[in-house]
Amino acid sequence: MKPHQTETTTRPRRRSRSGPALLGTLALAALLSACGSSSPASSPGGTSGPSGTSASSSSTSSTTSSSSSASALPGAGKPTIVLGDKNFEEEYLLGYLYADAFKAEGYHVVLKPNIGGSSLINRVFQAGKINAYPEYLGEIAATDAGYTKPLTSEAQTYKLAEAYEQAHGATVMKPETPFYDTDELVVLKSFAQAHHLTNVGQLKGLGPMKFCDYPSEENRYEGYLGLKEAYGLTNLQFVPLSTGLQYQALDRHECTVADAFSTDPQLLSGKYTPLADTKHIFGFQHVGLVIKSKLLGELGPEFQTIYAKLTDLLTTSVMQALNKGVVIDKASPQTVADAFLKANGLLGSRS
Amino acid sequence: MTALAARVGASGAPVIPIIHARSRCVTNPSSLFCPSWVADNWTGVLEPKLLQHIEMTVTAVAIGFVLAFAAALAAQRVSWFDRLFTGFSTLLYTIPSLALFELLVPLTGLTLLTIEIGLVGYTLLALFANILAGLRETPPEVVGAARGMGMTETQILLRVRMPVAVPTIMAGLRIATVITISLATIAAYITPDGLGQPILDGISTGFNTELIAAGGLAILLALFADALLVGLQRLLTPWRRARVD
Amino acid sequence: MNLLTHAADFLVNHPELWLTKAGNQVVLSAAALGVALAVSLPVGVATGHLHRGSFLAISGGNVARALPTLAVIAVLLTLVGIGFLNIMLALVVLAIPPILTGVETSTVFVIATAYLSSVAGSNATLGAVITDQAEFGLGGVLGATAVIVVIAFAAAGLVAGLRRLATPKGLRIARQERTQMVSLAGSRTAPQEAAPATS
């Protein structure tokens, strides 16, 4: 109910691996100075993404060399975009997707990958060390704007996020991604078929069943509490489990229902059926590019066009597949991002 | 390219490219362990994590050793300090690691500093108890004789007490090092550093190879560190070996 | 200060909750220690009696500690599923190694780690409060930690007392100070390790 305060450090959340809102000023100071330096290799924890750091430095240099031949492109002569991203695979992917798509249109982009969690990257953005970053709209509403009540619609979430950014000289670009990365209830496909399940509410009449989720979710509205309060699912018995083990637990029938992330690559296997969250207790976590308003004006209308073209392609199944490339197949985020851009004709003359 | 772009524009559906796995066995979830993945990802994933793990461990044990040594010297002079510091370090030792890290995060952030504070805390008990016990192993009459020969307290410490204490201190150092290597894997909950990160990744994606490789490295590291310290002890106490030979 | 107040509030306002969970934690820890003792005592007696292999037993045991409990839980999931048995066996793996160097060390370690039941399918222990800040906040984390610390101290004291009872009186006096000093740190490795070197 107060996600920005109750976010624990113990759950490896892909969407928002962030600590409590109050981070040590020491850490922030160190981070800001690291971001201010010109070398992308100095970004904190840069070694954690699979070959993320080395890939970013090579891509930066390749743009510089190719920019002279691309003077006819819309990005030529426009101000530099300093693009940041957060500290997990999906964000590394989004960073490379946007950076390399903009570069292909001649924009000068410096990518600063792996900056930190939601509140940290927001402060780095406020401090002007980066001037754009892809962010989940529900995170802006809850973590940055401090909105503590349950969110009711995608439009309301966007409005809250946009109001916060406008007040800070920035804007959330439209459209937001078709995909969203929220918690999601999953069951075995065989179980869903046997009971004709498509949404969460239908679990109600099915008698007692075990529900596996990370322990910190037991008393959150965006978790077990919401399932009981909004859906009346008092038949669910909470079983606390380490994140990542829930798929194996489903396979072994240790639990009937499990909490997952909607863009988990494991969901591509076809063994599991996600249940629709019709009462939206898990919120709205579509991604939009947060950008300084002044910079957006200077980048011109073509920038909006190329942004929209790429963003519209980022559906849930696309993100699951790209996450699979990084998380399961262990390819580097840039390799995966560029393969996607190339296949969709967004890498321009460089491909 | 234009043809592709046109196709996208027409249908509106994104094209999902086939992403080739770095190793063939990666795509087979039932395979228990594939050495080729380890070979392919040694320089990219495992080696940097191993080095971070060693760095974290060495830093924590070194700081812990200096603190524990200073505390042991103090405890030798002031009798109540022994009980105080033993109580303090036992207290730290009994705090669940994850709880300690969680309590530290609001103060020191999601940083390596948080990790190091925790790890140093866990080394103190083994180091302090053993250093103090080691220093006390020299019989009082020997210390008295050394004093009678005109040795200063510093000389007595370095030339009389320390050589006698080395085996006991080294035993404490071995325990502290192995404990630290183990607990440093939990650090991955806070910062993506050390072997704990690929272990967590392996768990969360059900990829056994990564889990086994990183977990195995942690155990090998502990074995190696333990053997290294035993070797160091033999070097420092040549008279013990001589007696056996 | 605020945090301490919250921790105190938690302990005062929810005694039945933390007492139950503390009780479960003790039962779980005792079960794990019992199994670990049953497995490792024969090994300890054998190495002690034969005067060989103790270096291997101690080193090997010590080094097995480097295996993260979370990884053990994940592996056990595929063998025995989740719940009490899973976390109990994971704690046995944790408990065996230090038993060869000191039962108190094992006791403290196991009690301090039993909270991990909360990621292995059982919210019965104080781990429920430690891993879930949503309900009781950091104050709850601190309060639950305090309870664990007290249990660990009490259990270590109990084990030390039992061992003193089992030690012959003459030996007891000679060793008394030393044992008290170093037993928790498991530094009985020192005399044990010296055995193969001098024999």
mmCIF file with all atom_site columns, C-alpha atoms in Angstrom, chain A residues 74-80 107 131 291-303:
data_model
loop_
_atom_site.group_PDB
_atom_site.id
_atom_site.type_symbol
_atom_site.label_atom_id
_atom_site.label_alt_id
_atom_site.label_comp_id
_atom_site.label_asym_id
_atom_site.label_entity_id
_atom_site.label_seq_id
_atom_site.pdbx_PDB_ins_code
_atom_site.Cartn_x
_atom_site.Cartn_y
_atom_site.Cartn_z
_atom_site.occupancy
_atom_site.B_iso_or_equiv
_atom_site.pdbx_formal_charge
_atom_site.auth_seq_id
_atom_site.auth_comp_id
_atom_site.auth_asym_id
_atom_site.auth_atom_id
_atom_site.pdbx_PDB_model_num
ATOM 1  C CA . PRO A 1 74  ? 17.087 13.852 -38.995 1.00 0.00 ? 74  PRO A CA 1
ATOM 2  C CA . GLY A 1 75  ? 19.347 13.609 -35.936 1.00 0.00 ? 75  GLY A CA 1
ATOM 3  C CA . ALA A 1 76  ? 22.258 15.469 -37.530 1.00 0.00 ? 76  ALA A CA 1
ATOM 4  C CA . GLY A 1 77  ? 23.278 18.573 -35.613 1.00 0.00 ? 77  GLY A CA 1
ATOM 5  C CA . LYS A 1 78  ? 20.787 17.936 -32.790 1.00 0.00 ? 78  LYS A CA 1
ATOM 6  C CA . PRO A 1 79  ? 21.867 18.077 -29.121 1.00 0.00 ? 79  PRO A CA 1
ATOM 7  C CA . THR A 1 80  ? 23.295 14.974 -27.437 1.00 0.00 ? 80  THR A CA 1
ATOM 8  C CA . TYR A 1 107 ? 21.096 11.355 -33.275 1.00 0.00 ? 107 TYR A CA 1
ATOM 9  C CA . ASN A 1 131 ? 18.569 13.743 -19.820 1.00 0.00 ? 131 ASN A CA 1
ATOM 10 C CA . ILE A 1 291 ? 12.938 13.166 -21.155 1.00 0.00 ? 291 ILE A CA 1
ATOM 11 C CA . LYS A 1 292 ? 13.796 16.781 -20.373 1.00 0.00 ? 292 LYS A CA 1
ATOM 12 C CA . SER A 1 293 ? 11.104 18.951 -22.023 1.00 0.00 ? 293 SER A CA 1
ATOM 13 C CA . LYS A 1 294 ? 13.623 21.422 -23.409 1.00 0.00 ? 294 LYS A CA 1
ATOM 14 C CA . LEU A 1 295 ? 15.654 18.646 -25.031 1.00 0.00 ? 295 LEU A CA 1
ATOM 15 C CA . LEU A 1 296 ? 12.520 17.079 -26.539 1.00 0.00 ? 296 LEU A CA 1
ATOM 16 C CA . GLY A 1 297 ? 11.671 20.406 -28.199 1.00 0.00 ? 297 GLY A CA 1
ATOM 17 C CA . GLU A 1 298 ? 15.153 20.683 -29.659 1.00 0.00 ? 298 GLU A CA 1
ATOM 18 C CA . LEU A 1 299 ? 15.151 17.142 -31.044 1.00 0.00 ? 299 LEU A CA 1
ATOM 19 C CA . GLY A 1 300 ? 12.337 17.910 -33.512 1.00 0.00 ? 300 GLY A CA 1
ATOM 20 C CA . PRO A 1 301 ? 9.191  16.068 -34.640 1.00 0.00 ? 301 PRO A CA 1
ATOM 21 C CA . GLU A 1 302 ? 11.155 13.263 -36.362 1.00 0.00 ? 302 GLU A CA 1
ATOM 22 C CA . PHE A 1 303 ? 12.372 12.186 -32.940 1.00 0.00 ? 303 PHE A CA 1
#
